[in-house]
C-alpha positions as semicolon CSV with decimal commas, in nm:
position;residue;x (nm);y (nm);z (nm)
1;X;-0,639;3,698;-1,669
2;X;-0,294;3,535;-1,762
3;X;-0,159;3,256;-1,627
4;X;0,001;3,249;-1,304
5;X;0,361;3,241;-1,364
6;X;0,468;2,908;-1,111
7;X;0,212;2,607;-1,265
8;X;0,032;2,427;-1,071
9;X;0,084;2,016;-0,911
10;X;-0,193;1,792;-0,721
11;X;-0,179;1,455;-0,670
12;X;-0,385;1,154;-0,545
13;X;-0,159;0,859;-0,388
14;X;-0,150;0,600;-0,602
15;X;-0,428;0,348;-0,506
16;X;-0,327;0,005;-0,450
17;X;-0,443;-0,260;-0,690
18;X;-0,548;-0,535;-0,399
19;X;-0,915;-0,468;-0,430
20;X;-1,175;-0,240;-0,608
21;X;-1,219;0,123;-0,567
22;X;-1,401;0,215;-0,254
23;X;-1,561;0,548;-0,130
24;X;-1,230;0,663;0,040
25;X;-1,061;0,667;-0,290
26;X;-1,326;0,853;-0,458
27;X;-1,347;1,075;-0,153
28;X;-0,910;1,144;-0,234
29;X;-0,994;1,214;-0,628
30;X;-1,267;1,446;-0,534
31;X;-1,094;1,662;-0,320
32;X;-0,779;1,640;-0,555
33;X;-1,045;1,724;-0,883
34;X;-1,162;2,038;-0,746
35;X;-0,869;2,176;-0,615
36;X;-0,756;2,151;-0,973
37;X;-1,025;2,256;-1,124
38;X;-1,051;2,628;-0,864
39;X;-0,694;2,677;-0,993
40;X;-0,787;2,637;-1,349
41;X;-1,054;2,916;-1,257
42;X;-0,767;3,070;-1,105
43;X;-0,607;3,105;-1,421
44;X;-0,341;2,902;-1,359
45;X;-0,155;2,564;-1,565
46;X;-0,207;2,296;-1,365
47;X;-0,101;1,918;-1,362
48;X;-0,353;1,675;-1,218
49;X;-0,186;1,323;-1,171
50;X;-0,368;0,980;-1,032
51;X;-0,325;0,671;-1,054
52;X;-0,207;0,290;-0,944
53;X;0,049;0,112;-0,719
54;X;0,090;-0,243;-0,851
55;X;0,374;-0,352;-0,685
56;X;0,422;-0,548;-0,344
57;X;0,383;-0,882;-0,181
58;X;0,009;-0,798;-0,108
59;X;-0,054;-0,783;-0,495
60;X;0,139;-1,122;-0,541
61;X;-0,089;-1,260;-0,307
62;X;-0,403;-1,087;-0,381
63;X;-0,320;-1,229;-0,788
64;X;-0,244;-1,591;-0,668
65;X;-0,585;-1,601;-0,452
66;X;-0,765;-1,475;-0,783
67;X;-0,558;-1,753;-1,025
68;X;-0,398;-1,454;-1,219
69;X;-0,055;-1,345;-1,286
70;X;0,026;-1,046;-1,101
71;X;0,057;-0,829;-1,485
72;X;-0,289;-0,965;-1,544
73;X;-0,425;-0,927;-1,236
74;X;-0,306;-0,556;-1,193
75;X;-0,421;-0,456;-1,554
76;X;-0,783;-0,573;-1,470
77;X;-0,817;-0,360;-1,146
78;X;-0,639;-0,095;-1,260
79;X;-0,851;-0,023;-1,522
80;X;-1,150;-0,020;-1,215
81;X;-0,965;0,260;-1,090
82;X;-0,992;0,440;-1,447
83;X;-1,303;0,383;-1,464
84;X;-1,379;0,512;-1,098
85;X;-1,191;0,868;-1,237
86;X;-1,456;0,837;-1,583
87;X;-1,752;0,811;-1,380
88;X;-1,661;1,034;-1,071
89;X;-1,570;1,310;-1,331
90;X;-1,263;1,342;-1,239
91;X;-1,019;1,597;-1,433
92;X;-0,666;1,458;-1,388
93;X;-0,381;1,486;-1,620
94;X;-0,227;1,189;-1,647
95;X;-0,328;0,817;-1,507
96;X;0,030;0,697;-1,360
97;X;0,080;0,303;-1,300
98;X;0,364;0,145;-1,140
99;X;0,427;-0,137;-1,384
100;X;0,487;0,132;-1,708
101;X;0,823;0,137;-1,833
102;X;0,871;0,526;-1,760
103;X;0,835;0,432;-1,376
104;X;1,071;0,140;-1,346
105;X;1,324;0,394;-1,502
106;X;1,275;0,684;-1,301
107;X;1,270;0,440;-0,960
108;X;1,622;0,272;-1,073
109;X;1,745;0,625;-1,115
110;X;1,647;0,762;-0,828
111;X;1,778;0,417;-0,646
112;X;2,101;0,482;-0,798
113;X;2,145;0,861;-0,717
114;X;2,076;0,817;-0,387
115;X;2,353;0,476;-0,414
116;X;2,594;0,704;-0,569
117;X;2,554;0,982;-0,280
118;X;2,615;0,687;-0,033
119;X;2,261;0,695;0,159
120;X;2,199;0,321;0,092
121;X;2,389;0,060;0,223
122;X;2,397;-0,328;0,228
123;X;2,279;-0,582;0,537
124;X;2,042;-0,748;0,720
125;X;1,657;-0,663;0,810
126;X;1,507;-0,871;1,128
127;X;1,159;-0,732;1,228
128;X;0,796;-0,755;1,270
129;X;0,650;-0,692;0,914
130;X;0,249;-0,669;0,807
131;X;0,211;-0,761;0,462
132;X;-0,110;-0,598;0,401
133;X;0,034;-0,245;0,554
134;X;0,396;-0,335;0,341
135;X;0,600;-0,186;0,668
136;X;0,775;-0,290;0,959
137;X;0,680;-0,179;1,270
138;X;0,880;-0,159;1,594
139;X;0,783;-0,399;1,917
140;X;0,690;-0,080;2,118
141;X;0,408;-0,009;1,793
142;X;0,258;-0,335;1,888
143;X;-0,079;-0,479;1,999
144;X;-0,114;-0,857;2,130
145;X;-0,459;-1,019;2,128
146;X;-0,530;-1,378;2,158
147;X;-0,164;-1,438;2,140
148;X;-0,134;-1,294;1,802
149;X;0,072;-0,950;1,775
150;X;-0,093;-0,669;1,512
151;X;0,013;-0,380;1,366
152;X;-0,183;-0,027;1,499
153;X;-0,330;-0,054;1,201
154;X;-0,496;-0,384;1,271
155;X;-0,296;-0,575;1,047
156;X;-0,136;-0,927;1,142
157;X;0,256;-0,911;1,187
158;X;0,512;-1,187;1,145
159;X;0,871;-1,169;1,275
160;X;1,096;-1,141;0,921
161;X;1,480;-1,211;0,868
162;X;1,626;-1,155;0,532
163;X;1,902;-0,918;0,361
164;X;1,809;-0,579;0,293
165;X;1,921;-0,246;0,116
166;X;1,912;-0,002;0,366
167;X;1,840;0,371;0,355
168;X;2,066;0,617;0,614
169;X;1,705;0,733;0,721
170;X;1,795;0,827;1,071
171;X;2,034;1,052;0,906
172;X;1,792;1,294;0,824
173;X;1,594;1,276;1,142
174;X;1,698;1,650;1,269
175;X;1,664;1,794;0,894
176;X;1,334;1,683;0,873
177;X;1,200;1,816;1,213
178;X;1,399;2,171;1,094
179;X;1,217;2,147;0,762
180;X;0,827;2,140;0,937
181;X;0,965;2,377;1,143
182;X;1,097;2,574;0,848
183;X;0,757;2,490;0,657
184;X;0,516;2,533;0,876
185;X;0,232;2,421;0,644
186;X;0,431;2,135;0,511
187;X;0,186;1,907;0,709
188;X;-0,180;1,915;0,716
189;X;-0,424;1,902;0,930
190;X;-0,254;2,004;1,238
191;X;-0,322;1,716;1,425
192;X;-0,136;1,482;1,196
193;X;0,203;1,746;1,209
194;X;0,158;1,666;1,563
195;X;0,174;1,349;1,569
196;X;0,497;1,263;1,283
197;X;0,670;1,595;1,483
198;X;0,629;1,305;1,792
199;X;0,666;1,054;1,610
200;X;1,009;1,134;1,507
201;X;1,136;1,277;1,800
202;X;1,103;0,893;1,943
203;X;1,398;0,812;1,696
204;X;1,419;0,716;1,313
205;X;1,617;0,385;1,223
206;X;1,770;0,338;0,916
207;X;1,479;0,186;0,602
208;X;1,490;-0,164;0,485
209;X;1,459;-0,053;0,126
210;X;1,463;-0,363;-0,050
211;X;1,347;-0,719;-0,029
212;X;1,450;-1,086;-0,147
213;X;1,140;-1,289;-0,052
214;X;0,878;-1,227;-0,281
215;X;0,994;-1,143;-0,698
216;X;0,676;-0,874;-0,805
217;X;0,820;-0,538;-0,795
218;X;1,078;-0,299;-0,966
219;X;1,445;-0,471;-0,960
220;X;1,746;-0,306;-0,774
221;X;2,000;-0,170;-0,964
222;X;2,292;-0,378;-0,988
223;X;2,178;-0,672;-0,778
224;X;1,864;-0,804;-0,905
225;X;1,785;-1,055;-0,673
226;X;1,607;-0,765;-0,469
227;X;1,354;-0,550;-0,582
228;X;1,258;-0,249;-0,445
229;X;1,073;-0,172;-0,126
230;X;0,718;-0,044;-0,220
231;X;0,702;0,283;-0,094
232;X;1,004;0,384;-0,239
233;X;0,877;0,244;-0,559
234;X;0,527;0,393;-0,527
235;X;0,667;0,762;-0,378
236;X;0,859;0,822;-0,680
237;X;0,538;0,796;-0,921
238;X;0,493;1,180;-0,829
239;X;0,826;1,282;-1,027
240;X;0,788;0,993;-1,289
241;X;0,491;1,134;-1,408
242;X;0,678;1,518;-1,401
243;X;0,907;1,328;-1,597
244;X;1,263;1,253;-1,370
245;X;1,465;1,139;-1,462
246;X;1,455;1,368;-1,739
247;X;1,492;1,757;-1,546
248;X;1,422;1,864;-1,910
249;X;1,101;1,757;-1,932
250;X;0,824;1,988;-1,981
251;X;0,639;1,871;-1,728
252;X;0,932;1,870;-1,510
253;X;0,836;2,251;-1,467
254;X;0,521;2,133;-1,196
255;X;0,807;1,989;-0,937
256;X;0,784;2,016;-0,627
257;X;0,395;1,929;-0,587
258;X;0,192;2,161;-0,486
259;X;-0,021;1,940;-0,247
260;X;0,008;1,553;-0,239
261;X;-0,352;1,432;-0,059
262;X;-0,324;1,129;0,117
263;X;-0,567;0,925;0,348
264;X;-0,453;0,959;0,716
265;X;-0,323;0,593;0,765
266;X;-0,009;0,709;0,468
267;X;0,100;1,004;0,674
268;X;0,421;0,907;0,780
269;X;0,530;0,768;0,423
270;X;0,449;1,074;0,297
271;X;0,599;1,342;0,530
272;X;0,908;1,137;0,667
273;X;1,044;0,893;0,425
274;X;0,939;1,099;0,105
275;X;1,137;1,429;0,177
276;X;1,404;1,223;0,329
277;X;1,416;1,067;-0,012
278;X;1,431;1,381;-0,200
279;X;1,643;1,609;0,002
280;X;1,912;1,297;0,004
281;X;1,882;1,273;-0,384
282;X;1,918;1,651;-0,414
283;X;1,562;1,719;-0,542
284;X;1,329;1,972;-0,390
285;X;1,034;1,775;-0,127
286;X;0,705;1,861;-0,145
287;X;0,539;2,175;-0,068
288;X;0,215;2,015;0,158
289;X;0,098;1,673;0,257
290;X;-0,286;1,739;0,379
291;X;-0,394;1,413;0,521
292;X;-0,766;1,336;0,522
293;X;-0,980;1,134;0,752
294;X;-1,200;0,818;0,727
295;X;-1,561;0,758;0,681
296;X;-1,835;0,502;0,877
297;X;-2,142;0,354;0,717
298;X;-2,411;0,486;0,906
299;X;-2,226;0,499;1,251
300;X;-2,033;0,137;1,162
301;X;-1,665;0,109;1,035
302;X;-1,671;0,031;0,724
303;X;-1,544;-0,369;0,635
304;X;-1,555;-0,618;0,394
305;X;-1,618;-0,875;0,703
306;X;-1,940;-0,635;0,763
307;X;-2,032;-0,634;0,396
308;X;-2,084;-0,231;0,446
309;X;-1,793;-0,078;0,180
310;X;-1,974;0,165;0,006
311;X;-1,935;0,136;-0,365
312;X;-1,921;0,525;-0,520
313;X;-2,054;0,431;-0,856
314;X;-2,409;0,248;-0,689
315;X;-2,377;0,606;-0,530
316;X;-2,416;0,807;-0,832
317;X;-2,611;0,576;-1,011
318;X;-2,868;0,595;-0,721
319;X;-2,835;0,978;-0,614
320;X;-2,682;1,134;-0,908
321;X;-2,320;1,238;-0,950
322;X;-2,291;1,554;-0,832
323;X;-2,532;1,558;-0,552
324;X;-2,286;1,299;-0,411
325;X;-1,957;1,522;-0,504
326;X;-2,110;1,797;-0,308
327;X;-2,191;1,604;-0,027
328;X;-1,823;1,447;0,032
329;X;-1,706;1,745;0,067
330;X;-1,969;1,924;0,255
331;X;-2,031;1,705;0,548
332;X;-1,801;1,676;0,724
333;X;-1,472;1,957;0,781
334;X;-1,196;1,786;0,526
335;X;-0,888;1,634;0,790
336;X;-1,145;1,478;1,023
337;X;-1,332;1,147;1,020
338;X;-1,684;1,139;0,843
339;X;-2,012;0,925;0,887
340;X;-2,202;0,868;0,558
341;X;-2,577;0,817;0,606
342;X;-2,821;0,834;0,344
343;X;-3,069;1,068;0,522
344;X;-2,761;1,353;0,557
345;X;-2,699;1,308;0,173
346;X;-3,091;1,316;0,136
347;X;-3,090;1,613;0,357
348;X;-2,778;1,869;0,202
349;X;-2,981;1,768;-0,138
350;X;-3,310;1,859;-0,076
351;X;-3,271;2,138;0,142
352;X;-2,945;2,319;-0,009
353;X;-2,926;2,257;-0,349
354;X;-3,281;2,150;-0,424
355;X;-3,498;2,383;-0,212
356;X;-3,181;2,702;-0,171
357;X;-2,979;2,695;-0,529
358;X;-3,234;2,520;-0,760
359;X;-3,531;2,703;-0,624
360;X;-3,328;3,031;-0,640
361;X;-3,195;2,978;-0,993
362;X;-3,622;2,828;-1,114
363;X;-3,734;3,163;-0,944
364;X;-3,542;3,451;-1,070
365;X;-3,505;3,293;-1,464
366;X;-3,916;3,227;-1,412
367;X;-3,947;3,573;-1,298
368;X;-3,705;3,731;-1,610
369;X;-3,891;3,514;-1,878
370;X;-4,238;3,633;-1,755
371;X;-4,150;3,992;-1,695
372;X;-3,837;4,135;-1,894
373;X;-3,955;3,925;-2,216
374;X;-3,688;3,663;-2,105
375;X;-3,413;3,892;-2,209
376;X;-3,136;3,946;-1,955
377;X;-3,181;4,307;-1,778
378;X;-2,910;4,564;-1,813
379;X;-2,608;4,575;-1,598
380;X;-2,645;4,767;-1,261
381;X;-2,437;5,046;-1,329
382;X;-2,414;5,180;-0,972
383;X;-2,554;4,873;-0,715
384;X;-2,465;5,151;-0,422
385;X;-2,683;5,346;-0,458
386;X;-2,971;5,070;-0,404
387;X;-3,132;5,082;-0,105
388;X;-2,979;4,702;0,008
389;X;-2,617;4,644;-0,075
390;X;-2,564;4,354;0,125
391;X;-2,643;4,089;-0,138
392;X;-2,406;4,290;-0,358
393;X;-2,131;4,289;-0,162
394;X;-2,172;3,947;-0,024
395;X;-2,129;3,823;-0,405
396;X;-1,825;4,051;-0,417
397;X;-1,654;3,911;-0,167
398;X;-1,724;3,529;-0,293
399;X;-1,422;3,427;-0,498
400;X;-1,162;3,596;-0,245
401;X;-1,300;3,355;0,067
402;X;-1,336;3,028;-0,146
403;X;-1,008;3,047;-0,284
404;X;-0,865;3,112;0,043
405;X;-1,079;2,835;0,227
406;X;-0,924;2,632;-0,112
407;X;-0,609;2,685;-0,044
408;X;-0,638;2,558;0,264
409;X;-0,823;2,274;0,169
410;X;-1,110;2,363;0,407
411;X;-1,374;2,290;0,104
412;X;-1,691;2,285;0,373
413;X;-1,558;2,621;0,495
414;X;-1,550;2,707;0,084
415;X;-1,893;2,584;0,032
416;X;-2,069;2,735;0,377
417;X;-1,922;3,062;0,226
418;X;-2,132;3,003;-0,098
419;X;-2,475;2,847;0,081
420;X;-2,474;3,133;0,301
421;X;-2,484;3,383;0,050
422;X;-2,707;3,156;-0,135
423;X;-2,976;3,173;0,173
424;X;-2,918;3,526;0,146
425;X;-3,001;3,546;-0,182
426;X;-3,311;3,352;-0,118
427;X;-3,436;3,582;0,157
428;X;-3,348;3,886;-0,030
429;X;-3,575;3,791;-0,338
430;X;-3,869;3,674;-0,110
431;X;-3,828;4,034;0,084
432;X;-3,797;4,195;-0,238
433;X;-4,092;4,025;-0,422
434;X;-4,018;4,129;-0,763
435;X;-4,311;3,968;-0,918
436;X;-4,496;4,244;-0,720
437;X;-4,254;4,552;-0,812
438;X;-4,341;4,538;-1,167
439;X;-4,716;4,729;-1,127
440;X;-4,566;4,991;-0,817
441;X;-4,121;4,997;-0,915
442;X;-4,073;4,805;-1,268
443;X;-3,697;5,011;-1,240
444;X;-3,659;4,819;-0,919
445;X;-3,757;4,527;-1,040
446;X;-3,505;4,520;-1,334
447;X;-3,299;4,583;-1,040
448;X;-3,346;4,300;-0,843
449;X;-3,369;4,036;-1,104
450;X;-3,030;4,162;-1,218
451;X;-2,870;4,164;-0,903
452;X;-3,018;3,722;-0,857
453;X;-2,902;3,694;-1,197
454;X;-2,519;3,808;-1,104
455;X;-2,545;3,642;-0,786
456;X;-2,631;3,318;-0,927
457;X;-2,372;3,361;-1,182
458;X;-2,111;3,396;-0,909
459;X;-2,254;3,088;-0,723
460;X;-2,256;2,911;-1,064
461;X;-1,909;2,979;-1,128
462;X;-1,725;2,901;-0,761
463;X;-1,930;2,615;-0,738
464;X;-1,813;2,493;-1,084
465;X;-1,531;2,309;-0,952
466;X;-1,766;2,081;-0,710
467;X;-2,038;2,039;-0,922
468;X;-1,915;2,084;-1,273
469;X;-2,210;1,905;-1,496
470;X;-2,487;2,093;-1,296
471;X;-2,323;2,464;-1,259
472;X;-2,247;2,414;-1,677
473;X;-2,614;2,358;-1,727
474;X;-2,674;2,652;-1,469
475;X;-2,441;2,869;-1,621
476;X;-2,622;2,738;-1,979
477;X;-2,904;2,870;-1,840
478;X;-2,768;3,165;-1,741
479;X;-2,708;3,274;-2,054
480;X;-2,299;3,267;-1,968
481;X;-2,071;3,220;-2,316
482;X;-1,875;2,909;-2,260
483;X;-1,507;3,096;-2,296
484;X;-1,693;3,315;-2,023
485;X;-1,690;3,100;-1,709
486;X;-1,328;3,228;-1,515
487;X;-1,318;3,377;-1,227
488;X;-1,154;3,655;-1,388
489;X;-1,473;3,701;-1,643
490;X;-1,700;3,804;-1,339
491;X;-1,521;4,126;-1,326
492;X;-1,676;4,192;-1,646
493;X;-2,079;4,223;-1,645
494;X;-2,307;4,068;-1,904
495;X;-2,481;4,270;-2,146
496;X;-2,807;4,319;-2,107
497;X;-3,063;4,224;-2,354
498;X;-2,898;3,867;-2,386
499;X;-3,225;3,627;-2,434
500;X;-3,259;3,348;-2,164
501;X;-3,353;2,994;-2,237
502;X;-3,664;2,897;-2,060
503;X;-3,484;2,719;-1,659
504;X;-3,539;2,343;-1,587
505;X;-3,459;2,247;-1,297
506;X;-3,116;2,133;-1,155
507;X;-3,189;1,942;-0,902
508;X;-3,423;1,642;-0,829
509;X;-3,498;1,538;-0,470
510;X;-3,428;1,244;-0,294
511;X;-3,691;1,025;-0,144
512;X;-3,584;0,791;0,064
513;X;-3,772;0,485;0,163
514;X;-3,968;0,492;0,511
């Protein structure tokens, strides 16, 4: 299958450097990894971008409580984050951070295209501002306890006064509401279009887009005693790392993104001040923002205060890693908020990929070692005419309702799809009972076992993307050539006669302490 002719661009945000990775940003990654890694099945080039945002006031601060220098102090948890993308298997591109050179160039561009088009203008910013959220927040947004005002987010507010670079954001107010109109998947899940459509219809103000009282960020153009707001700094990573300002680029070939994921609180920086930024520079905006939910701890939010963050790596050293990569995104529907419990992980391990896949895959490569000499039996030249087709055309009809449930970043939807034709498959070979067939229908038999053997192939190969260290050693096992494993190779059957290694299993189950 040849490449797809328009390549292919999916992006984490850029984590900020305050603190250590937690299981949201793994949870961000994941989804981002195997999206990228269904369109590489897919056939398609595709550019896989993470990274860090190391600018801000909350980094100063978070620097000067640890004794560091803000460089320092960014280079240490950065490389956490790396290290996070290492472990969690991630597959991305490039590793983007906000202190390189190539970023401070493409930001001053940027700042001075949009200068030069007269969207930014010079004066005066009074407002309530939270530090740890980097935004202002209007008095209506507010919430006063104690006689303290906080942000919706939670986050402590103070009243601020200082000059400020504006950006003509209310300009673009009616453009953007035509544009979601226009591009009707633009935002993602539905619930959050809702609420930036309402959102916006309350009234944009013009952006304070630059600040004088704190020195760790990207300098403005031409005046340096401001640097640059953060989001506007940490926005533009996505076309640094496609290589603006250089349109010549080769990478600049993956612009617009494809699908930016974000965690739900970013939304609005992401849908509203992002295009705004774009469309007023006279680049294209993003194709789709899909904006994922939060998880609990076992029914509790999840806070330092409690002492309950849950620490992904602990998670695969415990569990395994992709036990747990299967379980992020098979919990809970992607979009909505998520509780993580230990007995639900222990449960979608042991009883779906344990007791379902593993048991299937043990079974049938048992059953072809014992009774076709453990050579592979020959393609099914006509499945029709078997008595069952079901199975058959449930495999069939595999790749065409992931990819779609993909491309709408539904991935339980994608992997309900799979585990039901997986129980399927499991029912079928008990009904069947091959290891009986071969004294009354040995034909049938070689039937049978070559009908689990291409359905496990199939679930080996869509399932690739979520599990990719396990489905290899299934597909291994499988007797699959590695330059084999495309979606576009299941069109073409196996041989038969291929000898099969002897199956271990994939799987181990999880006992959890009474």
């Amino acid at each position: 299958m040849a490449a797809m002719s328009k390549p292919y661009y999916v992006t984490t945000p850029i984590y900020y450097v305050n603190d250590k990775p937690h299981i949201g940003h793994a949870y961000t990654s994941l989804a981002t990894d195997v999206l990228a890694r269904w369109k590489r099945l897919e056939g398609q080039e595709v550019f896989f971008l993470t990274g860090t945002d190391e600018h801000g006031q909350k980094v100063e601060k978070a620097a000067q409580d640890a004794g560091m220098d803000p460089q320092s102090f960014t280079d240490r948890v950065s490389q956490s984050f790396r290290v996070l993308a290492e472990r969690m298997g991630f597959s991305n591109d490039d590793f983007i951070r906000t202190t390189e050179p190539r970023h401070k160039a493409a930001c001053q561009e940027l700042w001075r295209r949009l200068a030069d088009r007269g969207e930014i203008y010079l004066g005066a910013y009074e407002g309530w501002y939270a530090v740890r959220d980097e935004a202002f927040y209007g008095p209506d947004e507010l919430i006063e306890r104690d006689g303290v005002k906080y942000a919706p987010s939670g986050a402590p507010v103070a009243w601020v006064k200082e000059p400020s670079y504006f950006f003509r954001l209310s300009k673009w107010q009616d453009w953007l509401l035509r544009y979601y109109e226009d591009n009707r998947r633009f935002i993602a899940p539905e619930s959050r279009r809702n609420e930036v459509i309402s959102f916006i219809k309350g009234g944009l103000s013009d952006l304070s887009i630059s600040r004088t009282s704190f020195r760790w960020g990207i300098p403005v153009p031409g005046d340096e005693a401001h640097v640059m707001y953060v989001w506007l700094d940490a926005l533009t990573n996505y076309i640094t790392a496609a290589g603006y300002p250089d349109e010549s680029h080769p990478r600049w070939k993956f612009w617009p993104a494809d699908v930016h994921f974000v965690g739900k609180d970013i939304i609005r920086f992401h849908t509203i001040y992002w295009p705004a930024f774009l469309e007023a520079a006279g680049l294209a905006p993003p194709k789709r923002v899909f904006a994922h939910g939060w998880w609990t701890n076992e029914g509790q939010k999840i806070s330092k205060s409690l002492g309950n963050v849950i620490d992904p790596l602990a998670l695969i050293d415990e569990y395994g890693l992709d036990p747990v990569r299967y379980f992020l995104l098979r919990e809970v529907p992607f979009g909505n908020d998520g509780d993580f419990s230990r007995a639900a992980l222990a449960g979608r391990t042991n009883g779906e990929l344990a007791d379902a896949l593993g048991n299937l895959a043990n079974r049938t490569l048992s059953l072809i070692q014992r009774n076709c000499e453990g050579k592979l039996p020959a393609p099914i030249e006509n499945p029709h005419l078997m008595h069952d087709t079901t199975l058959h055309s449930g495999i069939s009809d595999l790749r065409e309702k992931v990819g779609k449930a993909l491309e709408d970043q539904q991935f339980h939807s994608a992997l309900e799809h799979i585990m039901f034709e997986v129980r399927y498959a499991n029912s079928y070979i008990t009904q069947m009972a091959p290891w009986a067939l071969k004294k009354t229908d040995p034909v049938l038999m070689l039937q049978v076992l070559r009908l689990l053997h291409d359905a496990l192939r199939v679930f080996g190969t869509v399932l690739w993307p979520f599990m990719p260290t396990t489905m290899d050693a299934l597909l291994d096992q499988l007797g699959v050539p590695k330059d084999q494993r495309k979606l576009a190779d299941l069109a073409t059957p196996l041989p038969g006669g291929i000898p099969l290694p002897p199956p271990s299993p994939l799987f181990r189950k999880i006992e959890l302490a009474a």
